[in-house]
Coordinates of C-alpha atoms and ligand atoms in Angstrom, one line a residue:
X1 CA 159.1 128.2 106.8
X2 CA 157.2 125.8 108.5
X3 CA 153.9 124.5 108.8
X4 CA 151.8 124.0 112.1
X5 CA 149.0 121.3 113.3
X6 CA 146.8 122.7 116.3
X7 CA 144.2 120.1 116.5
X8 CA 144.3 119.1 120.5
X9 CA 141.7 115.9 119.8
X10 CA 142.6 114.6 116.2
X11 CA 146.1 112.4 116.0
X12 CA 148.2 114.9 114.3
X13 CA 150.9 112.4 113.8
X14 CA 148.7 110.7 111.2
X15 CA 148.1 114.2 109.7
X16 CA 152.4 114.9 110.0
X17 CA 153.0 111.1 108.0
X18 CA 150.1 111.8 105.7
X19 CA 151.9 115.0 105.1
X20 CA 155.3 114.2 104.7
X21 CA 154.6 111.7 102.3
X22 CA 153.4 114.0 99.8
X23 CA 156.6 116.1 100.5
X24 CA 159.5 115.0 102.5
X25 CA 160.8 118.0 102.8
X26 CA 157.9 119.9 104.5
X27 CA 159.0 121.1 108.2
X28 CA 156.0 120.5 110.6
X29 CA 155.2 121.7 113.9
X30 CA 152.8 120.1 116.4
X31 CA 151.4 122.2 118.9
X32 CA 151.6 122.8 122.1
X33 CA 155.7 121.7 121.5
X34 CA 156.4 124.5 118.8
X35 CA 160.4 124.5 118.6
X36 CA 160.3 127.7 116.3
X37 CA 157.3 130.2 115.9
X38 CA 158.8 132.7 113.9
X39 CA 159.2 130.0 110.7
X40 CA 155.3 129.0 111.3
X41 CA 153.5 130.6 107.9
X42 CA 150.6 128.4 107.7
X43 CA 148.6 126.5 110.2
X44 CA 146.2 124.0 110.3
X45 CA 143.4 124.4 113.3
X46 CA 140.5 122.3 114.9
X47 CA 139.4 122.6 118.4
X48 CA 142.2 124.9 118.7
X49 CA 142.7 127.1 122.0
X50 CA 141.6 130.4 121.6
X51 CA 144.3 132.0 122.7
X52 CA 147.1 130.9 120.8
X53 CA 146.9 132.0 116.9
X54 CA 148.1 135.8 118.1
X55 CA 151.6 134.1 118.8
X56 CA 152.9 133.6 115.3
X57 CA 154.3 136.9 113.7
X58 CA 155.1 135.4 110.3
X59 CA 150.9 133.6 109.7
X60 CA 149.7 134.0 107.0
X61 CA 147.1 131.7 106.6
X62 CA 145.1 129.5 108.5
X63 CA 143.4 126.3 107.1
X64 CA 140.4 124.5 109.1
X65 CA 140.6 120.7 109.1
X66 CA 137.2 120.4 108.1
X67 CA 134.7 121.9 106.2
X68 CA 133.4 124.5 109.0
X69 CA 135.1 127.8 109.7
X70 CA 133.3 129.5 112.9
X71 CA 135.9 128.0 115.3
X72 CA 138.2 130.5 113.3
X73 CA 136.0 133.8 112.4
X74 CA 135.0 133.5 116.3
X75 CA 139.0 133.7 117.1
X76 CA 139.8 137.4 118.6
X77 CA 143.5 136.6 118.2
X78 CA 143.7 135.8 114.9
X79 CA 145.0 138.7 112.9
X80 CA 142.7 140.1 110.4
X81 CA 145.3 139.8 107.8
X82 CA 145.4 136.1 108.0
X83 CA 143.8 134.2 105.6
X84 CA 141.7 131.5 105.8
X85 CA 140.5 128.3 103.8
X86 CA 138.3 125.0 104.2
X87 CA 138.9 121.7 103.4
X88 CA 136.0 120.1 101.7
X89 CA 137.1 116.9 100.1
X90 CA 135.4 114.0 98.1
X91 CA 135.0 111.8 101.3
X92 CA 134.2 113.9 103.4
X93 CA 131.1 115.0 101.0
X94 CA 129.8 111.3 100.4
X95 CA 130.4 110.8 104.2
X96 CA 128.1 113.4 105.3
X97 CA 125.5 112.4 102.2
X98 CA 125.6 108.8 103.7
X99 CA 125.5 110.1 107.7
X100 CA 121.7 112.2 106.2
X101 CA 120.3 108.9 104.5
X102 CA 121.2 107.1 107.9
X103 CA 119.4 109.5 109.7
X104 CA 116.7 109.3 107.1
X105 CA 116.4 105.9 107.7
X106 CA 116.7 105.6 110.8
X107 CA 113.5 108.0 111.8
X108 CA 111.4 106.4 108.8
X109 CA 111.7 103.0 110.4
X110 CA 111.5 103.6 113.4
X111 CA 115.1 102.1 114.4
X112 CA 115.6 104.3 117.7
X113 CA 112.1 102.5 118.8
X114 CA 113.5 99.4 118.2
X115 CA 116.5 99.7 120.1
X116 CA 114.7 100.8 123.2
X117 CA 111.8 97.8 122.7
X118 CA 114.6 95.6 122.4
X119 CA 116.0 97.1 126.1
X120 CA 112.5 96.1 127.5
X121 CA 112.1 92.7 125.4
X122 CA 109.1 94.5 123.9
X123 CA 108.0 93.2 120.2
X124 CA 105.7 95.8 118.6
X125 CA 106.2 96.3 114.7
X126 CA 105.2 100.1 113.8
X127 CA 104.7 101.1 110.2
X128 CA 107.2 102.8 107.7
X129 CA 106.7 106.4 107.8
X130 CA 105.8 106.7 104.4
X131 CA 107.9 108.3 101.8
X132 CA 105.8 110.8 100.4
X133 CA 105.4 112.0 104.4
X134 CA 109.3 112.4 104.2
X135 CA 110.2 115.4 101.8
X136 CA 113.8 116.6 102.6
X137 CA 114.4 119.8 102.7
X138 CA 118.3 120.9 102.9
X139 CA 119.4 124.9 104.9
X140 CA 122.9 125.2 103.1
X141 CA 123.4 124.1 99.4
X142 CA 127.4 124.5 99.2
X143 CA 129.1 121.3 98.3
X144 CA 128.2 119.2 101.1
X145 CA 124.6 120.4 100.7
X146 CA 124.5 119.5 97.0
X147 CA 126.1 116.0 97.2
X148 CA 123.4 115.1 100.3
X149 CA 121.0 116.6 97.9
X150 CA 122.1 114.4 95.1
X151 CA 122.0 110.9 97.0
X152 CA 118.9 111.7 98.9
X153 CA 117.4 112.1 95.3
X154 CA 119.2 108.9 94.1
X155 CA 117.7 107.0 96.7
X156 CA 114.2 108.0 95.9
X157 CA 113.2 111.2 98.5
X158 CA 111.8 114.5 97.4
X159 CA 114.7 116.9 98.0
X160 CA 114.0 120.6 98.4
X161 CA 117.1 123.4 99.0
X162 CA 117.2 126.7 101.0
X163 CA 120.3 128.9 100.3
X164 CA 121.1 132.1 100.8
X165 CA 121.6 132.9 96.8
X166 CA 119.2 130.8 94.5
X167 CA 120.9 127.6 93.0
X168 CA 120.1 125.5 90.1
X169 CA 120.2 121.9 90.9
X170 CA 119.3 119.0 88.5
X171 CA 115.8 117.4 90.4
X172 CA 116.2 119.5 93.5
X173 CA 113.4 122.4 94.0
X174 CA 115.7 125.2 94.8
X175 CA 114.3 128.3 97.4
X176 CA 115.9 131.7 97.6
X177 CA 116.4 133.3 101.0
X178 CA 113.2 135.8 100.6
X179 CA 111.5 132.4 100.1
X180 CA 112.5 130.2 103.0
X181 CA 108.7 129.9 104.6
X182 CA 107.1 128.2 101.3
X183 CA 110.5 126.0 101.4
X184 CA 109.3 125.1 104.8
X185 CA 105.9 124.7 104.0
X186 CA 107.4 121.7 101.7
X187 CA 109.8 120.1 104.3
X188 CA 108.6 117.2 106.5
X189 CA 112.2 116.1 107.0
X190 CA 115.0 119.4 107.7
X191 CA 118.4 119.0 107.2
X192 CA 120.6 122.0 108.6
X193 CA 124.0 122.3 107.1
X194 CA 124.2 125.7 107.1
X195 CA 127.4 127.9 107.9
X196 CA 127.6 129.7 111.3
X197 CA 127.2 133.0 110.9
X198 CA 125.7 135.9 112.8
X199 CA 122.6 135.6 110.5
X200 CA 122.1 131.6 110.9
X201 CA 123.6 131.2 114.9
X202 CA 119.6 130.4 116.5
X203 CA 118.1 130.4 113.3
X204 CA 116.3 126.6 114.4
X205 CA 113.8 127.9 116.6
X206 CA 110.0 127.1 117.5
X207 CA 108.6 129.3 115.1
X208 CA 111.0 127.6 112.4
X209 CA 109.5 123.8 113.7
X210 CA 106.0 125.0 113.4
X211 CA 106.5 126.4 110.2
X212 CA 107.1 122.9 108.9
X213 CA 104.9 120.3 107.1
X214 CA 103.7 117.4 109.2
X215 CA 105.1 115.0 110.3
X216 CA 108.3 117.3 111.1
X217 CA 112.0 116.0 112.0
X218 CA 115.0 117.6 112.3
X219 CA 118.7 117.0 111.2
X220 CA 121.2 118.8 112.8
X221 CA 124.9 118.3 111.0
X222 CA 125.4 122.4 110.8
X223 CA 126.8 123.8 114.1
X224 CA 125.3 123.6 117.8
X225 CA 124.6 127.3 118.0
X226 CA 121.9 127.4 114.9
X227 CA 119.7 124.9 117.0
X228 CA 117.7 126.8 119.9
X229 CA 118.3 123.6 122.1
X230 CA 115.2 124.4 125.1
X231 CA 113.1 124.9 121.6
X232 CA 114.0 121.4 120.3
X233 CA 112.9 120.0 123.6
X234 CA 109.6 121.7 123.9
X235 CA 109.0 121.3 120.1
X236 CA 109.0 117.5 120.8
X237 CA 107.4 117.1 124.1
X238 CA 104.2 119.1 122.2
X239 CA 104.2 116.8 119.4
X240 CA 105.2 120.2 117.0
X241 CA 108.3 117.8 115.8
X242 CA 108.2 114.1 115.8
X243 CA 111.8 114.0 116.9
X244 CA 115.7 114.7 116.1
X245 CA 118.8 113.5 115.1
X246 CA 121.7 116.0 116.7
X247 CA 125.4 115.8 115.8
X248 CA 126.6 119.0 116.6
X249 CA 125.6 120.6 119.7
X250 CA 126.2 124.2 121.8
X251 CA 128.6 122.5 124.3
X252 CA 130.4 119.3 122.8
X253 CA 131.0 117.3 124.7
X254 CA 127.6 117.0 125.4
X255 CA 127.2 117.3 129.5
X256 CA 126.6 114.2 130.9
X257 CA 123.6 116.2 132.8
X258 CA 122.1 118.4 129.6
X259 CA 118.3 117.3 128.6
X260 CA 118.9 115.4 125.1
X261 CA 120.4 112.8 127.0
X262 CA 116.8 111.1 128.2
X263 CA 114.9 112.3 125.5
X264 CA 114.6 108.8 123.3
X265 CA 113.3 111.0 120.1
X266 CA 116.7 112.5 120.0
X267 CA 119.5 110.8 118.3
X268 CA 122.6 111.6 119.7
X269 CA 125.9 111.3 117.4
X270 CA 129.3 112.9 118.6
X271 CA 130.1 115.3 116.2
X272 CA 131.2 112.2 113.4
X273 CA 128.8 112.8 110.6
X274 CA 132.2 113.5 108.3
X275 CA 135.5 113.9 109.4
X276 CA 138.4 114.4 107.5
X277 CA 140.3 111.7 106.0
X278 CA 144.1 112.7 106.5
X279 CA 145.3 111.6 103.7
X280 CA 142.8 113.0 101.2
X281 CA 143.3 116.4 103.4
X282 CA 147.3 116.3 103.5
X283 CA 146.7 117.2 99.1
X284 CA 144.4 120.3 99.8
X285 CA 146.2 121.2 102.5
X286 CA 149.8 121.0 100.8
X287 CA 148.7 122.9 97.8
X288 CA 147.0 125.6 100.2
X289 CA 150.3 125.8 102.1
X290 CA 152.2 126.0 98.2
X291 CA 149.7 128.3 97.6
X292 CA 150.0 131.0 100.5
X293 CA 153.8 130.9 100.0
X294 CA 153.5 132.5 96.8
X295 CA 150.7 134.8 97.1
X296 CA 147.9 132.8 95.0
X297 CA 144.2 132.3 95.9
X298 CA 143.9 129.3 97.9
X299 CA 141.2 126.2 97.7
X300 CA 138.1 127.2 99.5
X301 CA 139.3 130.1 100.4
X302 CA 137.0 131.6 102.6
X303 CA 135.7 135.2 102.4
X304 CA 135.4 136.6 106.0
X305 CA 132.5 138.7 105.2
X306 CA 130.4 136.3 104.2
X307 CA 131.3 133.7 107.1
X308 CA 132.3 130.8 105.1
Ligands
GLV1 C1 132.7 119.1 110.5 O1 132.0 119.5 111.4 C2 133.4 120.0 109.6 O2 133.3 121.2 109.7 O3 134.1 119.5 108.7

């Protein structure tokens, strides 16, 4: 039995030592170079190609290296049989919460301002947008929704939540699906960290940013497909949003041509709000692997029908 690593852009030997020093024993197989695919049982994907997960008779389960999962439901060649799981660890929780405040930050002083007056040698101070103008309202209250949630609150900002089932959060105002326009009616700030589903792909669209309470900005840490990207644009060039912070987008890289580039209200980030820390992954990831060997329920196992 063996385990595999697809992940073209991450450095899977880190991932292999992190591994192997939880259990010596394990036999790990780096993609593209697979020396045996009949022993691979488990693998481990991000950025994967999409043509490759059909070539493993013996799979029978497949772990994301991050919290997101569409990369896999999207996969045509992934037997149906195969089962799938997340990993969502502590870090990668409070590095997402502390990504959000950033961004928070960031737009309520004005810091993208100041890096461009600092380009033209321009001094102009600009007031703090103030903090009852910057209620946060969070799409997707899983566990990365929930700890944001929690640090937001911690540092002071009214948080609201929008999830699809109703959840009870200690000093979070909690909306239900049937509810989300009186949850938007509430956000200035909006956070997406929804999954990507059929239901949620396009789901940030002009009609969403005008539903919003003034002054409006918008986080995007969820997927590229659940922002309607010609709608962010025109929302900001007609003053309906104030501006955005992006980390996710449709096409990543990001063209070197697309429109976000020279629009200075968006902030661009690489896809780097939380990545997965190899060493805190190898555990989940080995105890998944233990897991699907025997049969048991894995960690954040992820139910297919529901898309995460
Ligand atoms: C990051 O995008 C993740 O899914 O963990």
């Amino acid at each position: 039995m063996s385990l595999l690593f697809i992940a073209p852009n991450r450095d899977t030997e880190v991932w292999k030592k992190a591994l192997l020093e939880k259990d010596s024993n394990l036999d790990i197989e780096i993609w593209p170079k697979v020396e045996n695919k009949e022993r691979v049982t488990f693998a481990v994907c991000w950025n994967h190609p999409k043509n490759v997960l059909g070539n493993y008779p013996n799979l029978q389960a497949v772990s994301s290296l991050g919290a997101g999962v569409n990369h896999l439901l999207t996969d045509v060649a992934l037997p149906e049989k195969v089962r799938l799981s997340r990993v969502v660890t502590p870090s990668l929780k409070n590095q997402l919460a502390e990504y959000l405040l950033n961004s928070v930050l960031n737009y309520r002083n004005h810091i993208p301002r100041y890096v461009d007056q600092k380009r033209e040698g321009y001094w102009a101070p600009h007031a703090a947008i103030p903090k009852n103008e910057c209620t946060i309202g969070i799409m997707g209250l899983g566990e990365m929704g929930t700890a944001s949630a929690q640090l937001l609150t911690l540092n002071g900002y009214n948080v609201v939540g929008w999830s699809k089932s109703k959840k009870e959060i200690a000093g979070i105002t909690c909306y239900s699906k049937s509810e989300r326009d009186d949850f938007l009616a509430q956000t200035n700030i909006l956070i997406c960290l929804l999954p990507l589903t059929e239901k949620t792909e396009g789901i940030l669209d002009l009609e969403l940013f005008k539903k919003l309470k003034k002054p409006a900005y918008i986080i995007n840490a969820g997927r590229g497909e659940h922002l309607i990207e010609e709608d962010l644009i025109y929302g900001i060039d007609t003053n309906a949003l104030e501006g955005a912070c992006l980390d996710v987008f449709e096409e990543e890289p990001l063209p070197s041509n697309h429109l976000f580039w020279n629009r200075p209200k968006i902030m661009i980030t690489p896809h780097i709000a939380a990545i997965t820390d190899p060493v805190e992954g190898a555990e989940v990831i080995l105890e998944n692997y233990k897991r699907s060997l025997s049969g048991m329920a894995l960690i954040n196992e992820v139910i297919r029908e529901e898309g995460y």
